[in-house]
XYZ file of C-alpha atoms in Angstrom:
479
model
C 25.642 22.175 11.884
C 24.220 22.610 8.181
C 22.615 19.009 8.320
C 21.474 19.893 12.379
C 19.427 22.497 11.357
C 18.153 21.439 8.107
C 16.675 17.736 10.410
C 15.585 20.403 12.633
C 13.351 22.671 9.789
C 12.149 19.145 8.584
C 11.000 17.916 11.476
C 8.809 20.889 12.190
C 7.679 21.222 8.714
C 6.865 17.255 8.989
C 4.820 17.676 12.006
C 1.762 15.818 10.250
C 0.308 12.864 10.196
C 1.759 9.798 8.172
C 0.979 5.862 8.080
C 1.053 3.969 11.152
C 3.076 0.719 9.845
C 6.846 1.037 9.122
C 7.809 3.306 6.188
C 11.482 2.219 6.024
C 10.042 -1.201 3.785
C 10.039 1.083 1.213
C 13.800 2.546 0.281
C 13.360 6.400 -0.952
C 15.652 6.805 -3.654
C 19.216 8.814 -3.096
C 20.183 12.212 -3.048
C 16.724 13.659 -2.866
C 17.085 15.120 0.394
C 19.031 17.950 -1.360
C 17.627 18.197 -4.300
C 14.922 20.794 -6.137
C 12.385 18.603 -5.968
C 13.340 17.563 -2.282
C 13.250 21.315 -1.266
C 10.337 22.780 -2.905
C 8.180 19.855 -1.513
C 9.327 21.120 1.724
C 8.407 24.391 1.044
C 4.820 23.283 -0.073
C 4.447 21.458 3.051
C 5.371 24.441 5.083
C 2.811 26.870 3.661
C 0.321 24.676 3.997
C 0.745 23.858 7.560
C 1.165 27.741 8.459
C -1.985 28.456 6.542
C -3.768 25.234 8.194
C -1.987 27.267 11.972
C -3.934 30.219 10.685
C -7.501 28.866 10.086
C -9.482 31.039 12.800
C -7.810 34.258 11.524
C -8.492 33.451 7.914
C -11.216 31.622 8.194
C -10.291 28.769 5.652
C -11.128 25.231 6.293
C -7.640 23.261 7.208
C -8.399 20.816 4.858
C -7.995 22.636 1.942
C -4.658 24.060 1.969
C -3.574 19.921 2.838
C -5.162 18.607 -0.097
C -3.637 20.877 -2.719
C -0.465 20.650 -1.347
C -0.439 16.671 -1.298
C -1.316 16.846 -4.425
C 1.507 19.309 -6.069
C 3.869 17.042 -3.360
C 3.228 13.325 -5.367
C 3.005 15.452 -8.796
C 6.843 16.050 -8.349
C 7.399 13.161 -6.173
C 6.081 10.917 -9.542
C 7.498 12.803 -11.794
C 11.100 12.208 -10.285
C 10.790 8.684 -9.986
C 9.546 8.004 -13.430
C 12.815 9.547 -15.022
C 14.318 7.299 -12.292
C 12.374 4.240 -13.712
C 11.256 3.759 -9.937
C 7.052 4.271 -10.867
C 6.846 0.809 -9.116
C 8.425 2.104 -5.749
C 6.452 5.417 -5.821
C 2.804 3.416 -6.289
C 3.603 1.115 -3.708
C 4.355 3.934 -1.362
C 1.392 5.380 -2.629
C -1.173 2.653 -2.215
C 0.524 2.138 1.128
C -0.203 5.269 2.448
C -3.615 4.883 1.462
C -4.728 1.754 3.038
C -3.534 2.775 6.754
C -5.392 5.853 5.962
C -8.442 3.981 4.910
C -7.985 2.452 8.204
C -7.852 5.833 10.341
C -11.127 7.307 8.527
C -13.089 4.503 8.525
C -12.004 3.691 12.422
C -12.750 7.434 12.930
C -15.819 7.882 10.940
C -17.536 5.525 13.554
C -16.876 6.870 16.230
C -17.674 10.524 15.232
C -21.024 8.344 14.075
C -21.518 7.450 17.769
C -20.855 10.822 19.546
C -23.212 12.461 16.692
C -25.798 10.030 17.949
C -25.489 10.185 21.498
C -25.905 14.221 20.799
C -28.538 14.111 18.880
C -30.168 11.941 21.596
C -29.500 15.057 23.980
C -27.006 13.216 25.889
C -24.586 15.870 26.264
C -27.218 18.549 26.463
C -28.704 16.614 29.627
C -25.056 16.123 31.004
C -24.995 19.552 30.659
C -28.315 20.425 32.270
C -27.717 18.659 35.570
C -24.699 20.357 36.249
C -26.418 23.631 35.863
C -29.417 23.078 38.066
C -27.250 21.746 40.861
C -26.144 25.670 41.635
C -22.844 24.571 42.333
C -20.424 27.529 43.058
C -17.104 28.473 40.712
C -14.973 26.359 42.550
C -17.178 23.581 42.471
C -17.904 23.959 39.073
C -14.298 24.297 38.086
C -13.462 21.071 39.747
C -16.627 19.333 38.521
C -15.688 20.122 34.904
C -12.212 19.251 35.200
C -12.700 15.708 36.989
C -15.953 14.814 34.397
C -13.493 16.501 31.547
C -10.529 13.612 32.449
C -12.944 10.792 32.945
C -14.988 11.137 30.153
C -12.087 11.799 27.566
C -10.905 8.237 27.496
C -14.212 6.948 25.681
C -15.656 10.365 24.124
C -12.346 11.288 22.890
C -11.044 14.871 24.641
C -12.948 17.056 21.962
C -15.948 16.492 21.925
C -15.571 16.353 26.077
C -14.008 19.497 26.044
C -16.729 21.057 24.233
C -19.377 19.677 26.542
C -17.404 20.821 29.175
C -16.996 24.263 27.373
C -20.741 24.522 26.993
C -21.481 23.923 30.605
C -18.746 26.782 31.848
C -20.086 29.594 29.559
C -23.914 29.038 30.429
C -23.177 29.520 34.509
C -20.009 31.745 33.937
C -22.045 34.629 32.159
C -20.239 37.599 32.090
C -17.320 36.699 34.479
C -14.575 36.372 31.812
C -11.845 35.135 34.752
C -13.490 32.418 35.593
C -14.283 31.321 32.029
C -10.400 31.626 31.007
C -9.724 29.738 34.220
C -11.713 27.158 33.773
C -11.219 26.402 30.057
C -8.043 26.209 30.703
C -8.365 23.712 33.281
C -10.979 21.372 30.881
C -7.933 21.448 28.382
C -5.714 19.866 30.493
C -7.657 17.425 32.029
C -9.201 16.473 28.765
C -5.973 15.906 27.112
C -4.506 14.165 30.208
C -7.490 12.037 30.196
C -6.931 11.014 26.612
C -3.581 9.907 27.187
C -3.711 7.131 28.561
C -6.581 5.213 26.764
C -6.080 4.029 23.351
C -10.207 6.026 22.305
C -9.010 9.082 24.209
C -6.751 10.878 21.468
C -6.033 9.889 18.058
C -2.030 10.162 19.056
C -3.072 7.139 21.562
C -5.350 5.317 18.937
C -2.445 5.674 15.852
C 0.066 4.057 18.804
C -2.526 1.660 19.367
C -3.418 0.743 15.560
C 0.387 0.629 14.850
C 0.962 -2.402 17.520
C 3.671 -0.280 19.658
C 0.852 -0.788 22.681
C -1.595 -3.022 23.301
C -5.115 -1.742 25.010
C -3.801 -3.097 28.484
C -0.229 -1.538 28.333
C -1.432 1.837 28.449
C -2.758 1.858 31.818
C 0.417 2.478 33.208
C 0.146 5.736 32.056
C -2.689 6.906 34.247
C -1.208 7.903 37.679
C 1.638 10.374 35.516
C -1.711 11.701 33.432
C -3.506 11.902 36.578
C -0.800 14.067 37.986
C -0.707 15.978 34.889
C -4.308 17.189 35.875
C -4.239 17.633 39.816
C -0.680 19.452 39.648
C -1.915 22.739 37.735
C -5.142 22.488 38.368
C -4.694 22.225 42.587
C -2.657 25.636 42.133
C -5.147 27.024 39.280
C -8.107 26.565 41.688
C -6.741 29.134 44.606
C -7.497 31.474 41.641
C -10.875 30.479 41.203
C -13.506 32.405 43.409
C -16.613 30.371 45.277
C -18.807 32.524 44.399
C -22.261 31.603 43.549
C -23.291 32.215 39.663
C -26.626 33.611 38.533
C -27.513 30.962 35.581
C -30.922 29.712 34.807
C -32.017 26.494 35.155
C -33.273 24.385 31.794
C -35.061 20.776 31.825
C -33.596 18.849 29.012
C -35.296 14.789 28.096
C -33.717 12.268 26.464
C -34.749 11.301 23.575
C -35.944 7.500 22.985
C -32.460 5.214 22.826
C -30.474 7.474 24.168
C -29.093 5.030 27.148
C -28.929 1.973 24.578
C -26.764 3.997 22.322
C -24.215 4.169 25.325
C -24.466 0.665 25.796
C -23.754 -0.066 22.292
C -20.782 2.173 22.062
C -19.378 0.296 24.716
C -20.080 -2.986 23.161
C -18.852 -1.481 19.993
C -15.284 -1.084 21.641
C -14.948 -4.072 23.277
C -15.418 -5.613 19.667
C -12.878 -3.575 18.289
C -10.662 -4.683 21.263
C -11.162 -8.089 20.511
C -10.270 -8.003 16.798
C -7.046 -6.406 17.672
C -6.180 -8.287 20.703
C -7.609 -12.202 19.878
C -7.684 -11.952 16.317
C -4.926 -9.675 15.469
C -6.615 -7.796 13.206
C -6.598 -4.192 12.794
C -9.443 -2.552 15.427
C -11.292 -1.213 12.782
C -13.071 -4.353 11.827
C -14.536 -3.908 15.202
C -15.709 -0.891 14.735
C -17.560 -1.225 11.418
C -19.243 -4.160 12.688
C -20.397 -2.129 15.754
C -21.752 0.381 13.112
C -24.183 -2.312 12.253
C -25.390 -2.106 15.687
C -26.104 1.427 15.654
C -27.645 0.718 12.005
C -29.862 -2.206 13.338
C -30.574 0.064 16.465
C -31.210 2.342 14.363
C -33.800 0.694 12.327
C -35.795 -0.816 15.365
C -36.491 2.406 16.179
C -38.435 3.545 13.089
C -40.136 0.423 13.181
C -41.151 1.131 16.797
C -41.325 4.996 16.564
C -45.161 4.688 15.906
C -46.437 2.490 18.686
C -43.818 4.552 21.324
C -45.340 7.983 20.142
C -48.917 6.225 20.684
C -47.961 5.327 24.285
C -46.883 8.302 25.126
C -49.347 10.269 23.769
C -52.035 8.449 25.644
C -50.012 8.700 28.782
C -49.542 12.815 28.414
C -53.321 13.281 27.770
C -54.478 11.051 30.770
C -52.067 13.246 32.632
C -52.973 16.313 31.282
C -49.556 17.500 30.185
C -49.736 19.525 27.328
C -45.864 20.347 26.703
C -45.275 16.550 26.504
C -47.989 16.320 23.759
C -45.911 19.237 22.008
C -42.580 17.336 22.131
C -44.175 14.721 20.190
C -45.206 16.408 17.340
C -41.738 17.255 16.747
C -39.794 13.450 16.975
C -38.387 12.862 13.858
C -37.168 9.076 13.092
C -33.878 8.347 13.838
C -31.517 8.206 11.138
C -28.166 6.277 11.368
C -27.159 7.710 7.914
C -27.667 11.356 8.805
C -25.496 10.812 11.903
C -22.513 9.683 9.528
C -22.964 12.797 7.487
C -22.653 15.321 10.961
C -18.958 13.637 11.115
C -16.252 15.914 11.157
C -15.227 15.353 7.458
C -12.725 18.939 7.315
C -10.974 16.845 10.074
C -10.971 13.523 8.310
C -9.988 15.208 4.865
C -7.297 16.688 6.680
C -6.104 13.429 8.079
C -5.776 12.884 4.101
C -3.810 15.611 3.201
C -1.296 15.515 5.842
C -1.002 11.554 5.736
C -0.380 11.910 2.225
C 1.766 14.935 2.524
C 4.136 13.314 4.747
C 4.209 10.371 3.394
C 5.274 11.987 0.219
C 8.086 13.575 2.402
C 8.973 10.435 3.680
C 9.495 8.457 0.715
C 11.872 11.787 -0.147
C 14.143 10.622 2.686
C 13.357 13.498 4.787
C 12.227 11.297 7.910
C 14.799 9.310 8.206
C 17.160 12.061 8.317
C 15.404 13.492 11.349
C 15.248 10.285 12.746
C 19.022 9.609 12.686
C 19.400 12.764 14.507
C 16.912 12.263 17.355
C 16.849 9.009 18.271
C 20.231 7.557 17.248
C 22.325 10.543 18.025
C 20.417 11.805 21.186
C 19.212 9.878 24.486
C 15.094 8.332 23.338
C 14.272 10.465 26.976
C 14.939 13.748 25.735
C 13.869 13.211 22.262
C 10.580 12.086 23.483
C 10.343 15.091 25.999
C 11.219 17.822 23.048
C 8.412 16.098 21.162
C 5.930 16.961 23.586
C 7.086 20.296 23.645
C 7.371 20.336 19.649
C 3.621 19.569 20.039
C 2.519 22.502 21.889
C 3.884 24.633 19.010
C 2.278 22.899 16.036
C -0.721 20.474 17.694
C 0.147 16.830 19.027
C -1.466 14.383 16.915
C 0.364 15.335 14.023
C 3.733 15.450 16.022
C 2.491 11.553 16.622
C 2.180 11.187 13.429
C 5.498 12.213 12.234
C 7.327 9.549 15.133
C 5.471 7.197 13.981
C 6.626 7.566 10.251
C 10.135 7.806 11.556
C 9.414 4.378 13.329
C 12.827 4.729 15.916
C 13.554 1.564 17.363
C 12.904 1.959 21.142
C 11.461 0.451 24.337
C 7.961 -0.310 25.928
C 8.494 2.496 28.179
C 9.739 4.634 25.392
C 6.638 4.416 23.556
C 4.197 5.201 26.751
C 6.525 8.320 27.036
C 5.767 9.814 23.346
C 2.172 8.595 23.955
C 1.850 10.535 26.944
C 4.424 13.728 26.157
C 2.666 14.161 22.910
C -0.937 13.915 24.358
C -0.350 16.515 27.416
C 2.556 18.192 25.717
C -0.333 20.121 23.961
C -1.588 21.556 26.784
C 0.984 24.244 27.088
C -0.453 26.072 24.422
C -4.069 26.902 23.667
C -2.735 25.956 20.362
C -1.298 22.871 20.923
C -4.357 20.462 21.043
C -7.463 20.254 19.065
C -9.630 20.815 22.356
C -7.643 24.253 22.858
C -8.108 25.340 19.231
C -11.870 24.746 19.595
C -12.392 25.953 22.987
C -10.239 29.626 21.709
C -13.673 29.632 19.485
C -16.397 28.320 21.569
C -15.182 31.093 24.014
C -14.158 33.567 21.533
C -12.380 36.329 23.445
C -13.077 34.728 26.870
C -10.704 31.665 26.631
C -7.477 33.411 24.870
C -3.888 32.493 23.344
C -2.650 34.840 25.925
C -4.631 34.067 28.897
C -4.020 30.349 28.638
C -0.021 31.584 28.175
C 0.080 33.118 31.178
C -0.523 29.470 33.205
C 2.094 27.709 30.849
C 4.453 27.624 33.672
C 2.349 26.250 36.311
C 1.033 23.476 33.483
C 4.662 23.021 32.663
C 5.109 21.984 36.057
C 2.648 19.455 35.629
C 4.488 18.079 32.303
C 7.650 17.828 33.957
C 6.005 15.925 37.339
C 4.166 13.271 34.667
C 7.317 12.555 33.108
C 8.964 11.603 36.301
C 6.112 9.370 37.753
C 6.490 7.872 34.307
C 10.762 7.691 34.842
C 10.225 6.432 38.195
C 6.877 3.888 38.327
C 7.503 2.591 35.017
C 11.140 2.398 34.969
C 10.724 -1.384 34.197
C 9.806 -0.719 31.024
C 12.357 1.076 29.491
């Protein structure tokens, strides 16, 4: 019972992120599961993630409580295994840990590149525009949100679709706090279901991906259980949602000059990525840097060209007489690839550090394989996957991921969609469970709440539970 609970209080404390290759080549040295060191690294870990929990109420940046504690974690972690004359062992785990997360960030830092482009082009903002001006009703709007929300998710990552989403809601819902709650809440689950089952929708998916558990074409049996995973809550949610017509203003928003290119490049971006991994068999993020030398070339025709295109227009608005176009000109600033790369989310990607390295740390302690022997030697790979999924509503799924994938269990095809797709819509059940929650709880400060999204968990449970069964049932082949 003593060694139950103490895998159980590890496995919740190592609910972070790790490396995405196996762990077990490196052979943590004995006895430190239960030792000082072993313990108070633990301990560390724990803080940190409860402050990291706490970030909206005490306003501190997640990254920072992460980095420290990695830090103090590989201080004791070194010191240990140089009185063990093991310094070799500990730098290889070390530099290990590193390169796969040299991979993540750099995979990562391109594609926050592209979605900080396409914004700054005023993709999202015209996205957002047409929606409004159509005057569609609550109803309407709640579906349109949640269908765009699942669809989009699976290129533009379930975020930064959320968000969009999120944006569009508030400017039409106004004061009507109901449907606001409602409807978040419905653009959280479709955004994480949406993610789940492509390999760009949710970094749990991409880490599955990167790690070679799934290739890009084995996930798609995962869409009719994450499709399911939308339409079950959300067909009961939208009896709750009134048709009445909201009183929002209508706004004209242009694109700015590239704006459907940079689409098209993003596109071509992943299918180079793709191709790396799946002809070359090397890691996907060879792709993507080389499709940030699109963007960069892109980028630098458009200086070049930004003269002769202002002149063009210019000459156009005065022979038509329009006077606000002449205005937009004066304010077009070049774009600037290199600016874009600096509007990346870098308290997320230095928090990808800390907890990578923090768990890693853990790892090479002995702590994950531990909790591994427990879950997925002594209980059925099912229900082990299930309780992750649930484990991720509590503490946030891609760092549940994260932690699996450290522990590396030896299991089935089918097995592996089933953690992919428990731990992406497994966050749902929370409004603290996903990033997209988290964010949305502040976008809609007191509108979308912890409690008002509890109050559905039941009817979104129902939609966990009817996913997993598709899954059982269609894809039973593959376990």
């Amino acid at each position: 019972m003593k060694q139950f609970l103490l895998c159980s209080f590890a496995f919740i404390s190592l609910l972070g992120f790790s490396s995405l290759t196996h762990a077990s080549e490196i052979t943590p040295l004995n006895g430190l599961t239960q030792s000082t060191v072993g313990y108070a690294s633990l301990l560390i870990f724990a803080i940190a993630y409860a402050l990291v929990m706490m970030e909206e109420l005490l306003k501190l940046r997640k990254s920072k409580p992460v980095l420290l504690a990695a830090g103090i974690i590989w201080i004791m972690i070194g010191y240990v295994y140089k009185n063990h004359g093991a310094t070799e062992v500990a730098q290889a785990a070390l530099e290990h840990n590193l390169l796969e997360y040299a991979e993540l960030l750099l995979f990562l830092l391109v594609a926050m590149t592209y979605i900080s482009a396409m914004e700054e082009r005023r993709l999202f903002d015209a996205l957002r525009a047409w929606m409004v001006n159509k005057g569609f009703n609550f109803r309407t709007l709640f579906w349109l949100t949640g269908i765009l929300s699942f669809f989009i998710s699976p290129i533009a990552d379930n975020l930064t679709t959320a968000l969009l989403m999120c944006a569009v809601v508030l400017k039409v819902g106004g004061n009507n706090t109901r449907f606001i709650n409602i409807a978040c809440i419905n653009i959280v689950i479709a955004a994480n279901a949406g993610g789940a089952f492509s390999p760009f929708g949710d970094i749990t998916t991409l880490m599955v991906w990167q790690a070679g558990h799934v290739s890009f074409s084995e996930f798609m049996p995962l869409f009719i259980p994450s499709v399911a995973n939308y339409l079950v809550p959300a067909l009961i949610m939208s009896f709750f949602v009134p048709k009445e017509q909201p009183h929002a203003a209508s706004e004209f928003v242009e694109l700015k000059r590239g704006a459907r290119r940079i689409v098209g490049l993003f596109i071509l971006t992943i299918m180079t990525a793709v191709s790396f991994h799946a002809v070359l068999h090397f890691p996907p993020v060879m792709g993507m840097m080389m499709g940030l030398a699109y963007l960069q070339f892109f980028g630098f025709f458009l200086r070049q060209t930004l003269q002769a295109s202002l002149h063009k227009k210019a000459t156009r608005a005065i022979e038509n007489g329009d006077d606000h176009a002449l205005k937009r000109l004066g304010s077009v600033v070049p774009f600037d690839v290199f600016r874009r790369v600096s509007h990346a989310e870098w308290d997320t990607l230095l928090f990808f550090y800390g907890v990578v390295m923090c768990v890693g740390g853990l790892s090479l302690l002995g702590y994950l394989g531990l909790v591994s022997e427990i879950m997925y030697n002594q209980w059925d790979p099912v229900w082990a996957n299930v309780m992750v999924g649930i484990l991720s509503a509590i503490v946030d799924n891609i760092p549940v991921m994260f932690a699996v994938l450290t522990m590396d269990p030896a299991m089935s095809m089918g097995n592996w969609l089933l953690v992919t797709l428990t731990a992406g819509v497994g966050g749902s059940l929370l409004s603290i469970g996903s990033a997209a929650g988290v964010a949305l709880m502040g976008a809609a400060h007191g509108k979308y709440t912890f409690f008002g999204h509890l109050k559905w968990a039941p009817v979104i449970a129902l939609g966990y539970i009817v996913s997993i069964a598709l899954h059982l049932t269609l894809n039973g082949h593959l376990f």
